Structures are given as C-alpha cells and as structure tokens.
CSV table of C-alpha atoms in Angstrom, one decimal:
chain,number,residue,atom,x,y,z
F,1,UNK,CA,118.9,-42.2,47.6
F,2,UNK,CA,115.8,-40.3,48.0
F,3,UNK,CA,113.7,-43.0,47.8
F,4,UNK,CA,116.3,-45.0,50.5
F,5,UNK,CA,115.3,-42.0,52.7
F,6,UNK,CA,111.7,-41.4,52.4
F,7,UNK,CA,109.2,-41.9,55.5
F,8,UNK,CA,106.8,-45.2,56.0
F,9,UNK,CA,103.9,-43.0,54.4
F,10,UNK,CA,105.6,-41.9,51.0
F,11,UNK,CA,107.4,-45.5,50.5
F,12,UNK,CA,106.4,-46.6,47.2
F,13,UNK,CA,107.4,-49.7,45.3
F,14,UNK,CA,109.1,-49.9,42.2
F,15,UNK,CA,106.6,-49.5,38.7
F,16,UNK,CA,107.6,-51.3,35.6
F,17,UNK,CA,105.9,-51.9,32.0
F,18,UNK,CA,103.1,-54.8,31.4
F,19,UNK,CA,105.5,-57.4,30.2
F,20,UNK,CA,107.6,-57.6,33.0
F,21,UNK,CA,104.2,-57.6,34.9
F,22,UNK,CA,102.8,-60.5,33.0
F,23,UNK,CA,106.3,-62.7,33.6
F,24,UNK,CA,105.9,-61.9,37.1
F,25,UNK,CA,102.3,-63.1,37.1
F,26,UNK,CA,102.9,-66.1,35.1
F,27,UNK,CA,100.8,-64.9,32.0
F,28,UNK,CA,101.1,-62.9,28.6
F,29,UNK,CA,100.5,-59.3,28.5
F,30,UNK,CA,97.9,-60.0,26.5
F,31,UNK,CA,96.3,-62.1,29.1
F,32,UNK,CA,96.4,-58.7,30.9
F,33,UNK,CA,95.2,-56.7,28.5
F,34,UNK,CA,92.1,-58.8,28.4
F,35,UNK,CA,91.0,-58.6,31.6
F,36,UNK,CA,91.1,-55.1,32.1
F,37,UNK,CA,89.1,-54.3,29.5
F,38,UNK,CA,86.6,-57.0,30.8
F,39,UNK,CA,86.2,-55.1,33.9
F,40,UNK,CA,88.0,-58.2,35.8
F,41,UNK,CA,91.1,-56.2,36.8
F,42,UNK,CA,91.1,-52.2,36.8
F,43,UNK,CA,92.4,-49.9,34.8
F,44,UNK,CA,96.5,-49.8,34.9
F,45,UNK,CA,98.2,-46.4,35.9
F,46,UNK,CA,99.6,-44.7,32.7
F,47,UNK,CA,102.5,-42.6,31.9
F,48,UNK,CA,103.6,-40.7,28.5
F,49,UNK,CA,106.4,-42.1,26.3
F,50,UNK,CA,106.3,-40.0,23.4
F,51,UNK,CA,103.4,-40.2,21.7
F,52,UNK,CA,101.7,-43.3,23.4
F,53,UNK,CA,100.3,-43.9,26.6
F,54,UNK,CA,102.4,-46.5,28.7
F,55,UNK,CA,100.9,-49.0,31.1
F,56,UNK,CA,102.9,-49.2,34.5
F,57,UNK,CA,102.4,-51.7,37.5
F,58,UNK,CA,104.3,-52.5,40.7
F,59,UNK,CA,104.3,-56.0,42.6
F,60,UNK,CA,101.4,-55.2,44.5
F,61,UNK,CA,99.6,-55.1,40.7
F,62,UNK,CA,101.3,-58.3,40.0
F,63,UNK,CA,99.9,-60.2,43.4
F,64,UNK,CA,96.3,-59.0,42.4
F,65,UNK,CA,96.5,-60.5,39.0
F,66,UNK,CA,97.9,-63.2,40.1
F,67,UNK,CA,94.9,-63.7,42.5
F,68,UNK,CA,92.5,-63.0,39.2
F,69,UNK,CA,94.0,-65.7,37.4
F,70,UNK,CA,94.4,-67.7,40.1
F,71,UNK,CA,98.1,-68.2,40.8
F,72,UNK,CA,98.3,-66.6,44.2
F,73,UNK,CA,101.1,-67.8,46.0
F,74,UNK,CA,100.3,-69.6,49.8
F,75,UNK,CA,101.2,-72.4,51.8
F,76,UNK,CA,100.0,-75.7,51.1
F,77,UNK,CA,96.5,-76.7,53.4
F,78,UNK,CA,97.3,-78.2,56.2
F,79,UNK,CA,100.5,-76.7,56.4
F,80,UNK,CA,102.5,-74.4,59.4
F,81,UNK,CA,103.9,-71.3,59.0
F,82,UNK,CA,107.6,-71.1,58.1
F,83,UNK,CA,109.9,-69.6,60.3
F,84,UNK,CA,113.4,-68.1,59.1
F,85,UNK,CA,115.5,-66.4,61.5
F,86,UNK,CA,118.7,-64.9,60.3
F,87,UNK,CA,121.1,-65.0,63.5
F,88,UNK,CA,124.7,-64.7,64.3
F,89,UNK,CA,126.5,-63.9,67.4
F,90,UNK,CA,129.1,-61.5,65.3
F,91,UNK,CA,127.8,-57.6,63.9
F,92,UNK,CA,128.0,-56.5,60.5
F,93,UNK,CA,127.6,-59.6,58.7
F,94,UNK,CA,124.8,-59.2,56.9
F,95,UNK,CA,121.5,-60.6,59.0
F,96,UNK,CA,119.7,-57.7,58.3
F,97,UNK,CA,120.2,-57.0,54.5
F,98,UNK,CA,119.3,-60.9,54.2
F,99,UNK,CA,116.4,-60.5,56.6
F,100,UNK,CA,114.9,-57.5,54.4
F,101,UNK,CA,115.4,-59.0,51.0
F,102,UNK,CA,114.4,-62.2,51.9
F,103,UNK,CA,111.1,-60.9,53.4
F,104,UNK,CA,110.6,-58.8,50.4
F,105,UNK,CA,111.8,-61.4,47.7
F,106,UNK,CA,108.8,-63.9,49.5
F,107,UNK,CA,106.4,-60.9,49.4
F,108,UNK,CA,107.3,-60.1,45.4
F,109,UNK,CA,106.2,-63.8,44.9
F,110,UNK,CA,102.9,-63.2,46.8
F,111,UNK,CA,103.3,-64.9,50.2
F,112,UNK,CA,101.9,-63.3,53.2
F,113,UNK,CA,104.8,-61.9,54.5
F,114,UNK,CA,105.6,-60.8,58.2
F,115,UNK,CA,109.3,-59.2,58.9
F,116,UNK,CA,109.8,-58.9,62.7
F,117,UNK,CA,112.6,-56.6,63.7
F,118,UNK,CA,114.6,-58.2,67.1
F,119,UNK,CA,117.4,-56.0,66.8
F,120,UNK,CA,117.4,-52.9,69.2
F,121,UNK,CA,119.3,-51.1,66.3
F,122,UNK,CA,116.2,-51.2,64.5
F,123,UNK,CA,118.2,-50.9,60.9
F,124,UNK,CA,114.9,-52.6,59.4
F,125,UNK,CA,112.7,-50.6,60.9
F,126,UNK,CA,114.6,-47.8,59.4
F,127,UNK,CA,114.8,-49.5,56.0
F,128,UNK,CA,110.5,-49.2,56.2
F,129,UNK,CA,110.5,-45.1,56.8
F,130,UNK,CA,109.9,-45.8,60.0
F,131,UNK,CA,111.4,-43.4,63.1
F,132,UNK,CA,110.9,-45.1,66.4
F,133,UNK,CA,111.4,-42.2,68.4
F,134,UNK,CA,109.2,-40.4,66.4
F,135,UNK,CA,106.7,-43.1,65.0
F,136,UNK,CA,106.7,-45.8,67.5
F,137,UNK,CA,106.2,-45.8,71.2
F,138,UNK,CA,105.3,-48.5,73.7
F,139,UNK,CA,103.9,-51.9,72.5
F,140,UNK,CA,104.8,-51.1,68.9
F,141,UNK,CA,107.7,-53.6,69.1
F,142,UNK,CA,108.5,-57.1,70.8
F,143,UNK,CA,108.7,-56.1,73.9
F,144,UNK,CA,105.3,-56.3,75.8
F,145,UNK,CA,104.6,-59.6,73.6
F,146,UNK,CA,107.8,-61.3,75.7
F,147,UNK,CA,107.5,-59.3,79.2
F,148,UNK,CA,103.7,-58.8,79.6
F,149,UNK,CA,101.5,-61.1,77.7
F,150,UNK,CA,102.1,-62.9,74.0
F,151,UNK,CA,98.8,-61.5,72.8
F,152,UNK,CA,100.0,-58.0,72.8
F,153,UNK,CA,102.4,-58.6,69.6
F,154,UNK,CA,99.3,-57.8,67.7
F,155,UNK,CA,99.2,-54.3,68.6
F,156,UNK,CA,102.7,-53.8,67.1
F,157,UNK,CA,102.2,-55.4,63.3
F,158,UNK,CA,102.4,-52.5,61.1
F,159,UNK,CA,101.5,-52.3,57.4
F,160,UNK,CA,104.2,-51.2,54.9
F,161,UNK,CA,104.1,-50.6,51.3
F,162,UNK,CA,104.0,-54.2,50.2
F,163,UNK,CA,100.5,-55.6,50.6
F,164,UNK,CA,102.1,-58.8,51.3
F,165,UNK,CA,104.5,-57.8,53.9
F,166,UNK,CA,103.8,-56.8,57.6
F,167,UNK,CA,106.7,-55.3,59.7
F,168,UNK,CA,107.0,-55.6,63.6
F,169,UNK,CA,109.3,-52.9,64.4
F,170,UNK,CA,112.2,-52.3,66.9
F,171,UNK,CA,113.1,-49.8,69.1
F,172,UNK,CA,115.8,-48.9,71.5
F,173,UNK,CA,114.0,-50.6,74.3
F,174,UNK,CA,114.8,-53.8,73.5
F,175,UNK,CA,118.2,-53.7,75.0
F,176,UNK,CA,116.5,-54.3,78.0
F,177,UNK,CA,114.7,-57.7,77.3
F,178,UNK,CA,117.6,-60.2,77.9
F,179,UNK,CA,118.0,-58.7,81.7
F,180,UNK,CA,114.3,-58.3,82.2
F,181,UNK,CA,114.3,-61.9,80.9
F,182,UNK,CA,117.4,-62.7,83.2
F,183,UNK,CA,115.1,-61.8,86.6
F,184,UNK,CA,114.9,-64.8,88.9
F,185,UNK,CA,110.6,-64.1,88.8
F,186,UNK,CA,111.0,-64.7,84.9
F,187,UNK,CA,112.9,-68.1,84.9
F,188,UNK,CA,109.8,-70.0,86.4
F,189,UNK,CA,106.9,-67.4,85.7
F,190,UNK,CA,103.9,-70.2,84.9
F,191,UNK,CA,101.8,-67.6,82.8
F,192,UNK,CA,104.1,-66.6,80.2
F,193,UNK,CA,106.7,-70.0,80.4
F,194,UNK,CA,110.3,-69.6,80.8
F,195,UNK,CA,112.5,-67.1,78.7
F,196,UNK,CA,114.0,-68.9,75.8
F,197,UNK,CA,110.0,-70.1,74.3
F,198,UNK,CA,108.6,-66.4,75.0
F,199,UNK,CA,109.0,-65.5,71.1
F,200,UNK,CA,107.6,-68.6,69.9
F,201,UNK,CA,104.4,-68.4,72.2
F,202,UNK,CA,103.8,-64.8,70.9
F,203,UNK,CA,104.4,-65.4,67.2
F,204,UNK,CA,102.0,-68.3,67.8
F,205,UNK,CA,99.4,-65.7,68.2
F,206,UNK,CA,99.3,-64.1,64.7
F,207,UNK,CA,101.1,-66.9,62.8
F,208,UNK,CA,98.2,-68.1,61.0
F,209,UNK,CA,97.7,-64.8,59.1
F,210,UNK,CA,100.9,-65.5,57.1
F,211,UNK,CA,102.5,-67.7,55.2
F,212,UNK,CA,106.6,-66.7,56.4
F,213,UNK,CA,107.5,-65.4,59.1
F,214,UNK,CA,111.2,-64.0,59.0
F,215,UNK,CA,113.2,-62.3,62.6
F,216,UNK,CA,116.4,-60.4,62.1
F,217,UNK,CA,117.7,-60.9,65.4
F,218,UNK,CA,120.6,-58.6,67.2
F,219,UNK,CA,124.1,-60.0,67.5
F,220,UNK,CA,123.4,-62.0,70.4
F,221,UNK,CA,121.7,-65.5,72.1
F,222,UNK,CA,119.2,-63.5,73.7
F,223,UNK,CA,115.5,-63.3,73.9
C-alpha cells in the first residue's frame, strides 16, 4: 500500500533476481553475467542474502539488455503507431485498470509506451504519484492540445518511472472540453478542424516517438 501511495518522484518499479531478468530478456543469466563483466552492461544493483551478494534488476534493466543483445522491442519499419482506446459510456467498469496495465504490460515488453489520461477523474494520473492540484497546472493535460493548438500536447508528456512509458495527465479541467467543444465558433473553426478529429490531429504531433499509444477515456462520447 505504500508503494500504491507514493508520489511521481519516489515511484519505483518492482526489482527481481537475474533469472527472471534473463527470461524477460530472452537470454540465460549467464548471458548476463557475461556482459557485465565485459564492460557491455553495468554493474547490477546488489543486495545481501545471507552470506552472498544477490544481483537485482527491474524492467527498465531488462529493456537495456535487451537493447545490448539486440531484442529491443518496436514497431515494424514502415509501420503507424497503434492506437488503443479503452471506452465505454457506463463508470466503473474497468477502462482505467485496463488502460494502466495494458500501457505498462507493452512498456514491460519494451515498446515505447505513451498512456494519455482523458478522464477528468484523473484515477491514472493518480495511479503515477501524480497530484494535479498540486503537480499539474495549465497545459499539463489535454486540454490546450484540443481548444488552442494540437502542438501544445507536447508540453504536457510527462516521464514516469518506466523508461518506456510517458503519461499525459488529467485534471479536473477537462470537464469543460465537450461544452467548449460544443460552441457554435468550434463546429467549423478551419485552424483546428471540427471537434470529433481534435484528438487525433494532436496525437499526430508526438506519435512518432512511440510505438502505442493507449487513452483511458471518461464515461462519455465526448471529446
């Protein structure tokens, strides 16, 4: 539970031993083993367990041996950025625990990862240590991307503990998109194109830097 609760800066992920590293890289241990004494990975982390000295990783070790050895995870040349979106008119069914895991099962497997938060309830936000009405103020969510200009959705990616996994967080603000949206000057504004292709123009921005995109959206056919 303390780790549930801890802020965006103390997150950590989870640390295991070197043979559950080496099955997640696709190698033997040994494999491992080799390379760090080479100089071509660097020295593990190590904790006591009894008399011996016990090699620990996390997944952001197992992505950079997997780029060593060269079994990094991406999308094939050529190929677009997948877009999930986990969406349902009804509340509490489960959008956001899906969105999250998914986005963090994808980064585990080394894809670059980016989780955007649609929901003004900003439960995935939360689930990164992040506040919004302490951490985040304006233009660190979706909001200037869909009623300003698309470019701005830069300014709200935020790194998290997973080096394969950006978040674009949510605040209370967001209620207000779908009536801004709604206005009479938005339904034919030629800059920024009508409401319902807003997101898509503004993920278009950044969507080459990743390889998934996933959007937990609120209960609702807006934005």
């Amino acid at each position: 539970m303390e780790a549930l609760g801890a802020r965006h800066q103390d997150k950590a992920l989870p640390e295991f031993g070197i043979e559950r590293a080496a099955q997640l890289a696709g190698c033997t241990a040994n494999h491992i083993r080799n390379l760090e004494s080479r100089g071509d990975l660097p020295q593990p982390r190590t904790v006591e367990a009894g008399s011996i000295q016990r090699r620990i990783y996390n997944y952001n070790d197992v992505n950079h041996i997997r780029a060593v050895i060269g079994k990094q995870q991406c999308r094939p040349v050529g190929a677009g950025t997948v877009r999930v979106v986990f969406s349902n008119l009804k509340g509490g069914v489960a959008k956001t625990t899906m969105s999250l895991h998914f986005a963090q099962y994808a980064a585990r497997e080394g894809f670059r990862t980016l989780l955007v938060d649609a929901d003004p309830q900003a439960t995935t936000t939360g689930a990164f240590g992040f506040i919004p009405d302490l951490d985040l103020g304006d233009g660190d969510d979706l909001y200037l991307a869909l009623v300003d200009s698309p470019e701005l959705i830069e300014k709200a990616i935020r790194s998290t503990h997973w080096d394969t996994l950006d978040l674009i967080p949510a605040r209370l603000v967001l209620q207000y998109v779908d009536w801004r949206l709604s206005q009479p000057q938005e339904l034919d504004n030629s800059t920024l194109g009508p409401p319902p292709v807003r997101l898509h123009r503004a993920l278009n921005v950044i969507a080459d830097r990743y390889d998934l995109i996933v959007v937990d959206t609120p209960p609702s056919l807006g934005m």
